[in-house]
PDB file of C-alpha atoms in Angstrom:
ATOM      1  CA  MET A  57       0.155  -0.010   0.204  1.00 56.00           C
ATOM      2  CA  HIS A  58       1.512   3.262  -1.132  1.00 60.00           C
ATOM      3  CA  SER A  59       0.244   6.690  -1.493  1.00 76.00           C
ATOM      4  CA  PRO A  60       1.699  10.416  -2.033  1.00 80.00           C
ATOM      5  CA  LEU A  61       0.353  10.870   1.553  1.00 76.00           C
ATOM      6  CA  LEU A  62       1.808   8.066   3.361  1.00 80.00           C
ATOM      7  CA  ASP A  63       5.455   8.934   1.391  1.00 80.00           C
ATOM      8  CA  ALA A  64       4.946  12.649   2.544  1.00 85.00           C
ATOM      9  CA  ILE A  65       4.433  11.068   6.187  1.00 83.00           C
ATOM     10  CA  SER A  66       7.111   8.514   5.882  1.00 85.00           C
ATOM     11  CA  ALA A  67       9.946  10.937   4.369  1.00 85.00           C
ATOM     12  CA  ALA A  68       9.033  13.621   7.532  1.00 88.00           C
ATOM     13  CA  ALA A  69       9.202  10.773  10.047  1.00 87.00           C
ATOM     14  CA  VAL A  70      12.185   9.851   9.018  1.00 88.00           C
ATOM     15  CA  GLN A  71      14.160  13.224   9.266  1.00 89.00           C
ATOM     16  CA  THR A  72      11.930  14.188  12.375  1.00 92.00           C
ATOM     17  CA  CYS A  73      12.456  10.857  14.434  1.00 91.00           C
ATOM     18  CA  ARG A  74      15.196  11.202  16.636  1.00 94.00           C
ATOM     19  CA  GLN A  75      12.614  13.635  17.705  1.00 95.00           C
ATOM     20  CA  PHE A  76       9.590  11.065  18.577  1.00 96.00           C
ATOM     21  CA  HIS A  77       8.820  10.396  22.088  1.00 96.00           C
ATOM     22  CA  PRO A  78       8.497   6.844  23.329  1.00 96.00           C
ATOM     23  CA  GLN A  79       4.778   6.351  22.220  1.00 97.00           C
ATOM     24  CA  SER A  80       5.122   8.012  18.916  1.00 96.00           C
ATOM     25  CA  ILE A  81       7.835   5.526  18.157  1.00 97.00           C
ATOM     26  CA  SER A  82       5.497   2.708  19.420  1.00 97.00           C
ATOM     27  CA  ASN A  83       2.503   3.578  17.657  1.00 96.00           C
ATOM     28  CA  THR A  84       4.157   4.471  14.382  1.00 96.00           C
ATOM     29  CA  SER A  85       6.192   1.354  14.115  1.00 97.00           C
ATOM     30  CA  TRP A  86       2.565  -0.098  15.080  1.00 97.00           C
ATOM     31  CA  SER A  87       1.087   1.686  11.880  1.00 95.00           C
ATOM     32  CA  LEU A  88       3.109   0.428   9.442  1.00 94.00           C
ATOM     33  CA  ALA A  89       2.536  -3.170  10.665  1.00 96.00           C
ATOM     34  CA  ARG A  90      -1.258  -2.629  10.641  1.00 95.00           C
ATOM     35  CA  LEU A  91      -0.826  -1.477   7.506  1.00 92.00           C
ATOM     36  CA  GLY A  92       1.540  -3.918   6.094  1.00 92.00           C
ATOM     37  CA  LEU A  93       4.033  -1.575   4.529  1.00 91.00           C
ATOM     38  CA  MET A  94       7.609  -2.506   4.618  1.00 93.00           C
ATOM     39  CA  ASP A  95       9.277   0.916   4.769  1.00 93.00           C
ATOM     40  CA  ARG A  96      12.769   0.078   5.492  1.00 94.00           C
ATOM     41  CA  PRO A  97      14.471   3.528   5.974  1.00 94.00           C
ATOM     42  CA  LEU A  98      11.514   4.561   8.439  1.00 95.00           C
ATOM     43  CA  LEU A  99      11.585   1.385  10.388  1.00 96.00           C
ATOM     44  CA  ASP A 100      15.256   1.065  10.270  1.00 96.00           C
ATOM     45  CA  ALA A 101      15.223   4.683  12.050  1.00 96.00           C
ATOM     46  CA  LEU A 102      12.066   4.209  14.723  1.00 97.00           C
ATOM     47  CA  ALA A 103      14.184   0.523  15.698  1.00 97.00           C
ATOM     48  CA  PHE A 104      17.594   2.859  16.397  1.00 97.00           C
ATOM     49  CA  GLU A 105      15.496   5.566  18.557  1.00 97.00           C
ATOM     50  CA  ALA A 106      13.355   2.494  20.157  1.00 98.00           C
ATOM     51  CA  VAL A 107      16.643   1.364  21.190  1.00 98.00           C
ATOM     52  CA  ARG A 108      17.676   4.306  23.208  1.00 97.00           C
ATOM     53  CA  LYS A 109      14.977   5.306  24.486  1.00 97.00           C
ATOM     54  CA  SER A 110      13.585   1.724  25.297  1.00 97.00           C
ATOM     55  CA  SER A 111      13.865   1.897  29.010  1.00 96.00           C
ATOM     56  CA  GLN A 112      11.635   4.968  28.644  1.00 97.00           C
ATOM     57  CA  PHE A 113       8.693   2.950  27.157  1.00 97.00           C
ATOM     58  CA  SER A 114       5.593   1.866  28.717  1.00 97.00           C
ATOM     59  CA  CYS A 115       4.522  -1.552  28.967  1.00 97.00           C
ATOM     60  CA  GLN A 116       2.215  -0.821  25.713  1.00 96.00           C
ATOM     61  CA  ASP A 117       5.017   1.075  24.212  1.00 97.00           C
ATOM     62  CA  LEU A 118       6.851  -2.199  24.464  1.00 98.00           C
ATOM     63  CA  SER A 119       4.225  -4.558  23.319  1.00 97.00           C
ATOM     64  CA  ASN A 120       3.504  -2.580  20.274  1.00 97.00           C
ATOM     65  CA  ALA A 121       6.816  -1.899  19.378  1.00 98.00           C
ATOM     66  CA  VAL A 122       7.637  -5.625  19.270  1.00 98.00           C
ATOM     67  CA  TRP A 123       4.056  -6.578  18.041  1.00 98.00           C
ATOM     68  CA  ALA A 124       4.867  -4.446  15.119  1.00 98.00           C
ATOM     69  CA  PHE A 125       8.417  -5.601  14.085  1.00 98.00           C
ATOM     70  CA  ALA A 126       6.869  -9.277  14.075  1.00 98.00           C
ATOM     71  CA  SER A 127       4.358  -9.055  12.232  1.00 98.00           C
ATOM     72  CA  LEU A 128       6.544  -7.638   9.466  1.00 97.00           C
ATOM     73  CA  ASP A 129       9.092 -10.363  10.454  1.00 97.00           C
ATOM     74  CA  ILE A 130      12.052  -7.663  10.553  1.00 97.00           C
ATOM     75  CA  TYR A 131      14.662  -9.493  13.321  1.00 97.00           C
ATOM     76  CA  ASN A 132      17.029  -6.355  14.737  1.00 97.00           C
ATOM     77  CA  SER A 133      18.828  -7.969  16.935  1.00 97.00           C
ATOM     78  CA  PRO A 134      19.944  -4.858  18.746  1.00 98.00           C
ATOM     79  CA  LEU A 135      16.008  -3.405  19.342  1.00 98.00           C
ATOM     80  CA  ILE A 136      14.719  -6.848  20.184  1.00 97.00           C
ATOM     81  CA  HIS A 137      17.606  -7.295  22.985  1.00 97.00           C
ATOM     82  CA  ALA A 138      16.847  -3.555  24.310  1.00 98.00           C
ATOM     83  CA  LEU A 139      12.543  -4.704  24.292  1.00 97.00           C
ATOM     84  CA  SER A 140      13.178  -7.526  25.646  1.00 97.00           C
ATOM     85  CA  GLU A 141      15.653  -6.068  28.641  1.00 97.00           C
ATOM     86  CA  ALA A 142      12.828  -3.304  29.215  1.00 97.00           C
ATOM     87  CA  SER A 143      10.030  -5.766  29.296  1.00 97.00           C
ATOM     88  CA  LEU A 144      11.708  -7.330  32.116  1.00 95.00           C
ATOM     89  CA  THR A 145      11.328  -4.994  34.393  1.00 93.00           C
ATOM     90  CA  HIS A 146       7.437  -3.645  33.960  1.00 93.00           C
ATOM     91  CA  LEU A 147       6.238  -7.355  32.821  1.00 92.00           C
ATOM     92  CA  ALA A 148       4.064  -6.990  36.024  1.00 89.00           C
ATOM     93  CA  GLN A 149       2.074  -4.288  34.820  1.00 94.00           C
ATOM     94  CA  PHE A 150       1.311  -6.054  31.592  1.00 96.00           C
ATOM     95  CA  SER A 151      -1.794  -6.462  30.544  1.00 97.00           C
ATOM     96  CA  PRO A 152      -3.160  -9.970  29.486  1.00 97.00           C
ATOM     97  CA  GLN A 153      -2.917  -8.148  25.674  1.00 97.00           C
ATOM     98  CA  ASP A 154      -0.047  -7.196  26.345  1.00 97.00           C
ATOM     99  CA  LEU A 155       1.294 -10.322  27.713  1.00 98.00           C
ATOM    100  CA  ALA A 156       0.123 -12.175  24.155  1.00 98.00           C
ATOM    101  CA  ASN A 157       1.544 -10.269  22.039  1.00 97.00           C
ATOM    102  CA  SER A 158       5.116  -9.885  23.735  1.00 98.00           C
ATOM    103  CA  VAL A 159       5.439 -13.876  23.898  1.00 98.00           C
ATOM    104  CA  TRP A 160       4.101 -14.288  20.834  1.00 98.00           C
ATOM    105  CA  SER A 161       6.507 -11.768  18.527  1.00 98.00           C
ATOM    106  CA  PHE A 162       9.343 -13.185  20.562  1.00 98.00           C
ATOM    107  CA  ALA A 163       8.089 -16.515  19.669  1.00 98.00           C
ATOM    108  CA  THR A 164       7.633 -15.014  15.679  1.00 98.00           C
ATOM    109  CA  LEU A 165      10.647 -14.039  15.445  1.00 97.00           C
ATOM    110  CA  GLN A 166      12.388 -17.090  17.399  1.00 97.00           C
ATOM    111  CA  TYR A 167      14.056 -14.942  19.968  1.00 97.00           C
ATOM    112  CA  TRP A 168      14.881 -17.257  22.886  1.00 94.00           C
ATOM    113  CA  HIS A 169      15.258 -15.273  26.090  1.00 94.00           C
ATOM    114  CA  THR A 170      14.788 -17.805  29.268  1.00 95.00           C
ATOM    115  CA  PRO A 171      14.055 -15.332  31.916  1.00 96.00           C
ATOM    116  CA  LEU A 172      11.879 -13.427  29.696  1.00 97.00           C
ATOM    117  CA  LEU A 173       9.860 -16.532  29.117  1.00 97.00           C
ATOM    118  CA  HIS A 174       9.775 -17.216  32.819  1.00 96.00           C
ATOM    119  CA  ALA A 175       8.887 -13.612  33.250  1.00 96.00           C
ATOM    120  CA  ILE A 176       6.109 -13.681  30.948  1.00 97.00           C
ATOM    121  CA  ALA A 177       4.811 -16.906  32.246  1.00 97.00           C
ATOM    122  CA  ALA A 178       4.443 -15.746  35.885  1.00 96.00           C
ATOM    123  CA  PRO A 179       1.953 -13.008  35.633  1.00 96.00           C
ATOM    124  CA  SER A 180       0.253 -15.152  32.583  1.00 97.00           C
ATOM    125  CA  VAL A 181      -0.836 -17.766  34.794  1.00 97.00           C
ATOM    126  CA  LEU A 182      -1.845 -15.228  37.280  1.00 96.00           C
ATOM    127  CA  THR A 183      -4.438 -13.273  34.738  1.00 97.00           C
ATOM    128  CA  ILE A 184      -5.238 -16.143  32.187  1.00 97.00           C
ATOM    129  CA  SER A 185      -9.174 -15.709  33.394  1.00 96.00           C
ATOM    130  CA  HIS A 186      -8.672 -12.225  31.531  1.00 97.00           C
ATOM    131  CA  PHE A 187      -6.805 -13.151  28.274  1.00 98.00           C
ATOM    132  CA  GLU A 188      -8.914 -13.301  25.237  1.00 96.00           C
ATOM    133  CA  ALA A 189      -9.755 -16.791  23.371  1.00 96.00           C
ATOM    134  CA  GLN A 190      -7.319 -15.627  20.827  1.00 96.00           C
ATOM    135  CA  ASN A 191      -4.658 -14.397  23.251  1.00 97.00           C
ATOM    136  CA  LEU A 192      -5.309 -18.252  24.532  1.00 97.00           C
ATOM    137  CA  SER A 193      -4.206 -20.616  21.661  1.00 97.00           C
ATOM    138  CA  ASN A 194      -1.267 -17.527  20.727  1.00 98.00           C
ATOM    139  CA  THR A 195       0.123 -17.963  24.160  1.00 98.00           C
ATOM    140  CA  ALA A 196       0.368 -21.759  23.943  1.00 98.00           C
ATOM    141  CA  TRP A 197       1.485 -21.524  20.385  1.00 98.00           C
ATOM    142  CA  SER A 198       3.834 -19.372  21.103  1.00 98.00           C
ATOM    143  CA  PHE A 199       5.611 -21.048  24.069  1.00 98.00           C
ATOM    144  CA  ALA A 200       5.554 -24.443  21.640  1.00 98.00           C
ATOM    145  CA  SER A 201       7.702 -22.916  19.274  1.00 97.00           C
ATOM    146  CA  LEU A 202       9.884 -22.057  21.424  1.00 97.00           C
ATOM    147  CA  ALA A 203      10.060 -25.405  23.527  1.00 96.00           C
ATOM    148  CA  PHE A 204       9.441 -23.586  26.207  1.00 97.00           C
ATOM    149  CA  ALA A 205       7.508 -25.897  28.873  1.00 95.00           C
ATOM    150  CA  HIS A 206       5.856 -24.172  31.614  1.00 96.00           C
ATOM    151  CA  ARG A 207       3.343 -26.600  33.332  1.00 96.00           C
ATOM    152  CA  PRO A 208       1.581 -24.296  35.316  1.00 97.00           C
ATOM    153  CA  LEU A 209       0.686 -22.145  31.891  1.00 98.00           C
ATOM    154  CA  LEU A 210       0.308 -25.240  30.182  1.00 97.00           C
ATOM    155  CA  ASP A 211      -2.980 -26.160  33.150  1.00 97.00           C
ATOM    156  CA  VAL A 212      -4.386 -23.181  33.672  1.00 98.00           C
ATOM    157  CA  ILE A 213      -4.575 -22.440  29.348  1.00 98.00           C
ATOM    158  CA  SER A 214      -6.147 -25.756  28.888  1.00 97.00           C
ATOM    159  CA  ALA A 215      -8.605 -25.108  31.700  1.00 97.00           C
ATOM    160  CA  ALA A 216      -9.691 -21.562  30.183  1.00 98.00           C
ATOM    161  CA  ALA A 217      -9.551 -22.912  27.293  1.00 98.00           C
ATOM    162  CA  LEU A 218     -12.154 -25.574  27.789  1.00 97.00           C
ATOM    163  CA  ARG A 219     -14.639 -22.670  29.469  1.00 97.00           C
ATOM    164  CA  ASN A 220     -14.204 -20.667  26.136  1.00 96.00           C
ATOM    165  CA  MET A 221     -14.064 -23.420  23.572  1.00 97.00           C
ATOM    166  CA  SER A 222     -17.905 -22.198  22.286  1.00 96.00           C
ATOM    167  CA  VAL A 223     -15.832 -18.634  21.145  1.00 97.00           C
ATOM    168  CA  LEU A 224     -12.378 -20.181  20.092  1.00 97.00           C
ATOM    169  CA  SER A 225     -11.356 -19.667  16.099  1.00 97.00           C
ATOM    170  CA  ALA A 226     -11.183 -22.500  13.668  1.00 97.00           C
ATOM    171  CA  GLN A 227      -6.965 -20.910  14.049  1.00 96.00           C
ATOM    172  CA  ASP A 228      -6.779 -21.209  17.850  1.00 98.00           C
ATOM    173  CA  LEU A 229      -8.181 -24.863  17.625  1.00 98.00           C
ATOM    174  CA  GLY A 230      -5.585 -25.454  15.499  1.00 97.00           C
ATOM    175  CA  ASN A 231      -2.892 -23.944  17.173  1.00 97.00           C
ATOM    176  CA  LEU A 232      -3.951 -25.630  20.689  1.00 97.00           C
ATOM    177  CA  ALA A 233      -4.117 -28.881  19.592  1.00 97.00           C
ATOM    178  CA  TRP A 234      -0.271 -28.204  17.726  1.00 97.00           C
ATOM    179  CA  ALA A 235       1.181 -26.526  20.895  1.00 97.00           C
ATOM    180  CA  PHE A 236       0.058 -29.237  23.130  1.00 97.00           C
ATOM    181  CA  ALA A 237       0.900 -31.869  20.950  1.00 97.00           C
ATOM    182  CA  THR A 238       3.989 -30.441  20.639  1.00 96.00           C
ATOM    183  CA  PHE A 239       4.837 -30.466  24.472  1.00 96.00           C
ATOM    184  CA  GLY A 240       3.390 -33.740  24.831  1.00 95.00           C
ATOM    185  CA  PHE A 241       1.012 -32.409  27.224  1.00 94.00           C
ATOM    186  CA  ALA A 242      -1.813 -35.097  27.034  1.00 91.00           C
ATOM    187  CA  HIS A 243      -5.526 -33.720  27.740  1.00 93.00           C
ATOM    188  CA  GLU A 244      -7.638 -35.984  26.364  1.00 94.00           C
ATOM    189  CA  PRO A 245     -10.987 -33.800  27.438  1.00 96.00           C
ATOM    190  CA  LEU A 246      -9.501 -30.996  26.030  1.00 97.00           C
ATOM    191  CA  LEU A 247      -8.428 -32.637  22.772  1.00 96.00           C
ATOM    192  CA  GLN A 248     -12.209 -33.828  22.162  1.00 96.00           C
ATOM    193  CA  SER A 249     -13.331 -30.644  23.279  1.00 97.00           C
ATOM    194  CA  ILE A 250     -10.926 -28.995  20.375  1.00 98.00           C
ATOM    195  CA  SER A 251     -12.266 -31.975  18.051  1.00 97.00           C
ATOM    196  CA  ALA A 252     -15.722 -31.284  18.797  1.00 97.00           C
ATOM    197  CA  ALA A 253     -16.021 -27.708  17.996  1.00 98.00           C
ATOM    198  CA  SER A 254     -13.584 -28.486  14.621  1.00 97.00           C
ATOM    199  CA  LEU A 255     -16.163 -30.809  13.516  1.00 97.00           C
ATOM    200  CA  SER A 256     -18.715 -28.194  14.241  1.00 97.00           C
ATOM    201  CA  ILE A 257     -16.755 -24.833  12.303  1.00 96.00           C
ATOM    202  CA  ILE A 258     -14.499 -27.778   9.581  1.00 94.00           C
ATOM    203  CA  GLY A 259     -15.559 -25.534   6.596  1.00 92.00           C
ATOM    204  CA  GLU A 260     -13.363 -23.026   8.236  1.00 95.00           C
ATOM    205  CA  LEU A 261     -10.113 -25.262   9.100  1.00 93.00           C
ATOM    206  CA  SER A 262      -7.149 -24.042   6.504  1.00 92.00           C
ATOM    207  CA  PRO A 263      -5.340 -27.163   5.449  1.00 90.00           C
ATOM    208  CA  GLN A 264      -2.762 -26.498   8.147  1.00 92.00           C
ATOM    209  CA  GLY A 265      -5.549 -26.238  10.918  1.00 94.00           C
ATOM    210  CA  GLN A 266      -7.013 -29.852   9.420  1.00 94.00           C
ATOM    211  CA  ALA A 267      -3.320 -31.201   9.629  1.00 93.00           C
ATOM    212  CA  ASN A 268      -2.494 -29.793  13.184  1.00 95.00           C
ATOM    213  CA  ILE A 269      -5.560 -31.200  14.602  1.00 96.00           C
ATOM    214  CA  ALA A 270      -4.898 -34.877  13.417  1.00 96.00           C
ATOM    215  CA  TRP A 271      -1.775 -35.047  13.995  1.00 96.00           C
ATOM    216  CA  SER A 272      -2.268 -33.632  17.367  1.00 96.00           C
ATOM    217  CA  LEU A 273      -4.846 -36.782  17.509  1.00 96.00           C
ATOM    218  CA  ALA A 274      -1.860 -38.997  16.710  1.00 96.00           C
ATOM    219  CA  VAL A 275       0.371 -38.591  18.935  1.00 96.00           C
ATOM    220  CA  PHE A 276      -1.897 -38.953  21.381  1.00 95.00           C
ATOM    221  CA  ALA A 277      -3.717 -42.188  19.553  1.00 95.00           C
ATOM    222  CA  VAL A 278      -6.859 -39.988  21.012  1.00 94.00           C
ATOM    223  CA  SER A 279      -9.038 -40.572  17.646  1.00 93.00           C
ATOM    224  CA  HIS A 280     -12.414 -38.347  17.151  1.00 95.00           C
ATOM    225  CA  THR A 281     -14.124 -41.087  14.156  1.00 94.00           C
ATOM    226  CA  PRO A 282     -16.587 -37.973  13.027  1.00 95.00           C
ATOM    227  CA  LEU A 283     -13.877 -35.227  12.694  1.00 96.00           C
ATOM    228  CA  LEU A 284     -11.213 -37.529  10.995  1.00 93.00           C
ATOM    229  CA  HIS A 285     -13.850 -38.627   8.159  1.00 91.00           C
ATOM    230  CA  ALA A 286     -14.257 -35.244   8.082  1.00 92.00           C
ATOM    231  CA  ILE A 287     -11.028 -34.157   7.306  1.00 91.00           C
ATOM    232  CA  ALA A 288     -10.602 -36.825   5.001  1.00 87.00           C
ATOM    233  CA  ALA A 289     -13.200 -36.336   3.090  1.00 85.00           C
ATOM    234  CA  ARG A 290     -12.704 -32.505   2.763  1.00 81.00           C
ATOM    235  CA  ALA A 291      -8.901 -33.086   1.435  1.00 75.00           C
ATOM    236  CA  VAL A 292      -9.643 -36.014  -1.075  1.00 65.00           C
ATOM    237  CA  ILE A 293     -10.583 -33.096  -4.264  1.00 54.00           C
ATOM    238  CA  PRO A 294      -8.551 -30.552  -3.143  1.00 55.00           C
ATOM    239  CA  ILE A 295      -5.312 -32.175  -2.763  1.00 54.00           C
ATOM    240  CA  GLY A 296      -6.125 -34.109  -5.663  1.00 49.00           C
ATOM    241  CA  ALA A 297      -6.682 -30.956  -7.510  1.00 48.00           C
ATOM    242  CA  ALA A 298      -3.684 -29.653  -6.884  1.00 46.00           C
ATOM    243  CA  GLY A 299      -4.655 -27.740  -4.121  1.00 49.00           C
ATOM    244  CA  LEU A 300      -1.524 -26.445  -2.692  1.00 48.00           C
ATOM    245  CA  GLY A 301       0.980 -23.602  -2.568  1.00 48.00           C
ATOM    246  CA  ASP A 302       0.410 -20.400  -0.713  1.00 45.00           C
ATOM    247  CA  GLU A 303      -3.371 -21.234   0.094  1.00 54.00           C
ATOM    248  CA  GLY A 304      -3.273 -24.786  -0.757  1.00 72.00           C
ATOM    249  CA  TRP A 305      -1.854 -27.761   0.966  1.00 77.00           C
ATOM    250  CA  LYS A 306       2.038 -27.454   2.208  1.00 81.00           C
ATOM    251  CA  ALA A 307       4.502 -30.148   1.582  1.00 80.00           C
ATOM    252  CA  GLN A 308       4.793 -30.810   5.741  1.00 84.00           C
ATOM    253  CA  GLU A 309       1.237 -30.486   5.952  1.00 87.00           C
ATOM    254  CA  LEU A 310       0.667 -33.290   3.411  1.00 83.00           C
ATOM    255  CA  VAL A 311       2.803 -35.519   5.512  1.00 85.00           C
ATOM    256  CA  ASN A 312       1.556 -35.083   8.731  1.00 90.00           C
ATOM    257  CA  LEU A 313      -1.625 -35.636   7.697  1.00 90.00           C
ATOM    258  CA  ALA A 314      -0.872 -38.423   5.917  1.00 88.00           C
ATOM    259  CA  TRP A 315       0.769 -39.896   9.029  1.00 91.00           C
ATOM    260  CA  ALA A 316      -2.341 -39.121  10.979  1.00 93.00           C
ATOM    261  CA  LEU A 317      -4.644 -40.596   8.905  1.00 91.00           C
ATOM    262  CA  SER A 318      -2.891 -43.628   8.545  1.00 90.00           C
ATOM    263  CA  SER A 319      -2.742 -43.724  12.309  1.00 92.00           C
ATOM    264  CA  PHE A 320      -6.487 -43.842  12.170  1.00 92.00           C
ATOM    265  CA  SER A 321      -6.772 -46.066   9.403  1.00 89.00           C
ATOM    266  CA  CYS A 322      -8.919 -43.111   7.452  1.00 85.00           C
ATOM    267  CA  LEU A 323      -6.123 -43.340   4.588  1.00 79.00           C
ATOM    268  CA  ASP A 324      -8.716 -44.922   1.710  1.00 78.00           C
ATOM    269  CA  ALA A 325      -7.656 -46.042  -1.343  1.00 78.00           C
ATOM    270  CA  GLN A 326      -8.824 -42.500  -3.136  1.00 77.00           C
ATOM    271  CA  LEU A 327      -7.284 -40.235  -0.683  1.00 76.00           C
ATOM    272  CA  ARG A 328      -4.144 -42.205  -0.781  1.00 77.00           C
ATOM    273  CA  LYS A 329      -3.963 -41.471  -4.592  1.00 75.00           C
ATOM    274  CA  SER A 330      -4.603 -38.004  -4.043  1.00 73.00           C
ATOM    275  CA  MET A 331      -1.867 -37.484  -1.902  1.00 71.00           C
ATOM    276  CA  ALA A 332       0.025 -39.306  -4.054  1.00 70.00           C
ATOM    277  CA  LYS A 333      -0.648 -36.735  -6.835  1.00 72.00           C
ATOM    278  CA  SER A 334       0.415 -34.041  -4.209  1.00 67.00           C
ATOM    279  CA  ALA A 335       3.448 -35.439  -2.781  1.00 63.00           C
ATOM    280  CA  PHE A 336       4.953 -35.589  -6.872  1.00 61.00           C
ATOM    281  CA  ALA A 337       3.620 -32.346  -7.468  1.00 64.00           C
ATOM    282  CA  LEU A 338       5.774 -30.875  -3.560  1.00 60.00           C
ATOM    283  CA  SER A 339       8.476 -33.964  -4.051  1.00 59.00           C
ATOM    284  CA  SER A 340      11.086 -31.029  -3.892  1.00 57.00           C
ATOM    285  CA  GLU A 341      10.156 -30.013  -0.726  1.00 57.00           C
ATOM    286  CA  LEU A 342       9.630 -33.220   0.740  1.00 51.00           C
ATOM    287  CA  THR A 343      13.204 -34.384   1.193  1.00 57.00           C
ATOM    288  CA  GLY A 344      14.236 -34.314   4.699  1.00 56.00           C
ATOM    289  CA  LEU A 345      10.215 -33.582   6.137  1.00 53.00           C
ATOM    290  CA  SER A 346       9.436 -35.725   8.969  1.00 56.00           C
ATOM    291  CA  PHE A 347       6.337 -36.020  11.175  1.00 51.00           C
ATOM    292  CA  ILE A 348       6.618 -33.092  13.245  1.00 56.00           C
TER     293      ILE A 348
END
């Protein structure tokens, strides 16, 4: 998205960025991310100022800034280090939204900081009842992505997810199932509830969501026959019609789904043929993949 107005604002901001207050730095970064604008000169200038002034950032400034750069997939080492260190001194005052946004951002950037993760987990446990549905799934996904297991946090997330199952989105359901399976945290009531909820909105599940949920069930050998058959039925045509790539099935998803459905003897001849056709189309991507 570009326009003369945005270009003019960007040029002026680069020139005056040194005068920005912490909130202005954070808000401008957040706005660029929301607009999907990869304006590197301005983002680099904002990052430089954020490092200089990170100790003055409020809780929301910190979470918004790190979320912005993570959303734009920009790993700026001095910035991420400065924001993480500044966050450590404020985490007790972070809102549930700030906590969830921050850990999602660090996980998206694959930034491992053990003291920070412990410090995010502790207040999250205490305030989990105030987390919105998406924040629950994002927090579980984030800790799993960083392979950082915190049992008290997983316990409260699972309890909160069961209470909020009716408002979890298709992506939330897939992320939760994947996170708990990745941790090896067996919670059959949660998996069964996720499966039932997924079946009720099967048309909204992405290929990744379908693969993640089926794989998670297979990891724990927890069967939900109606959902597995529904996933198998929906997978036949899109996969066989080469529904692949950015919007369709990716190689890892195809591998995980094939393994999961095979585990439950749900991989019939028609689906095998469809998957074989897709595997051939994705052969260059399949090399070295595992069932994860």
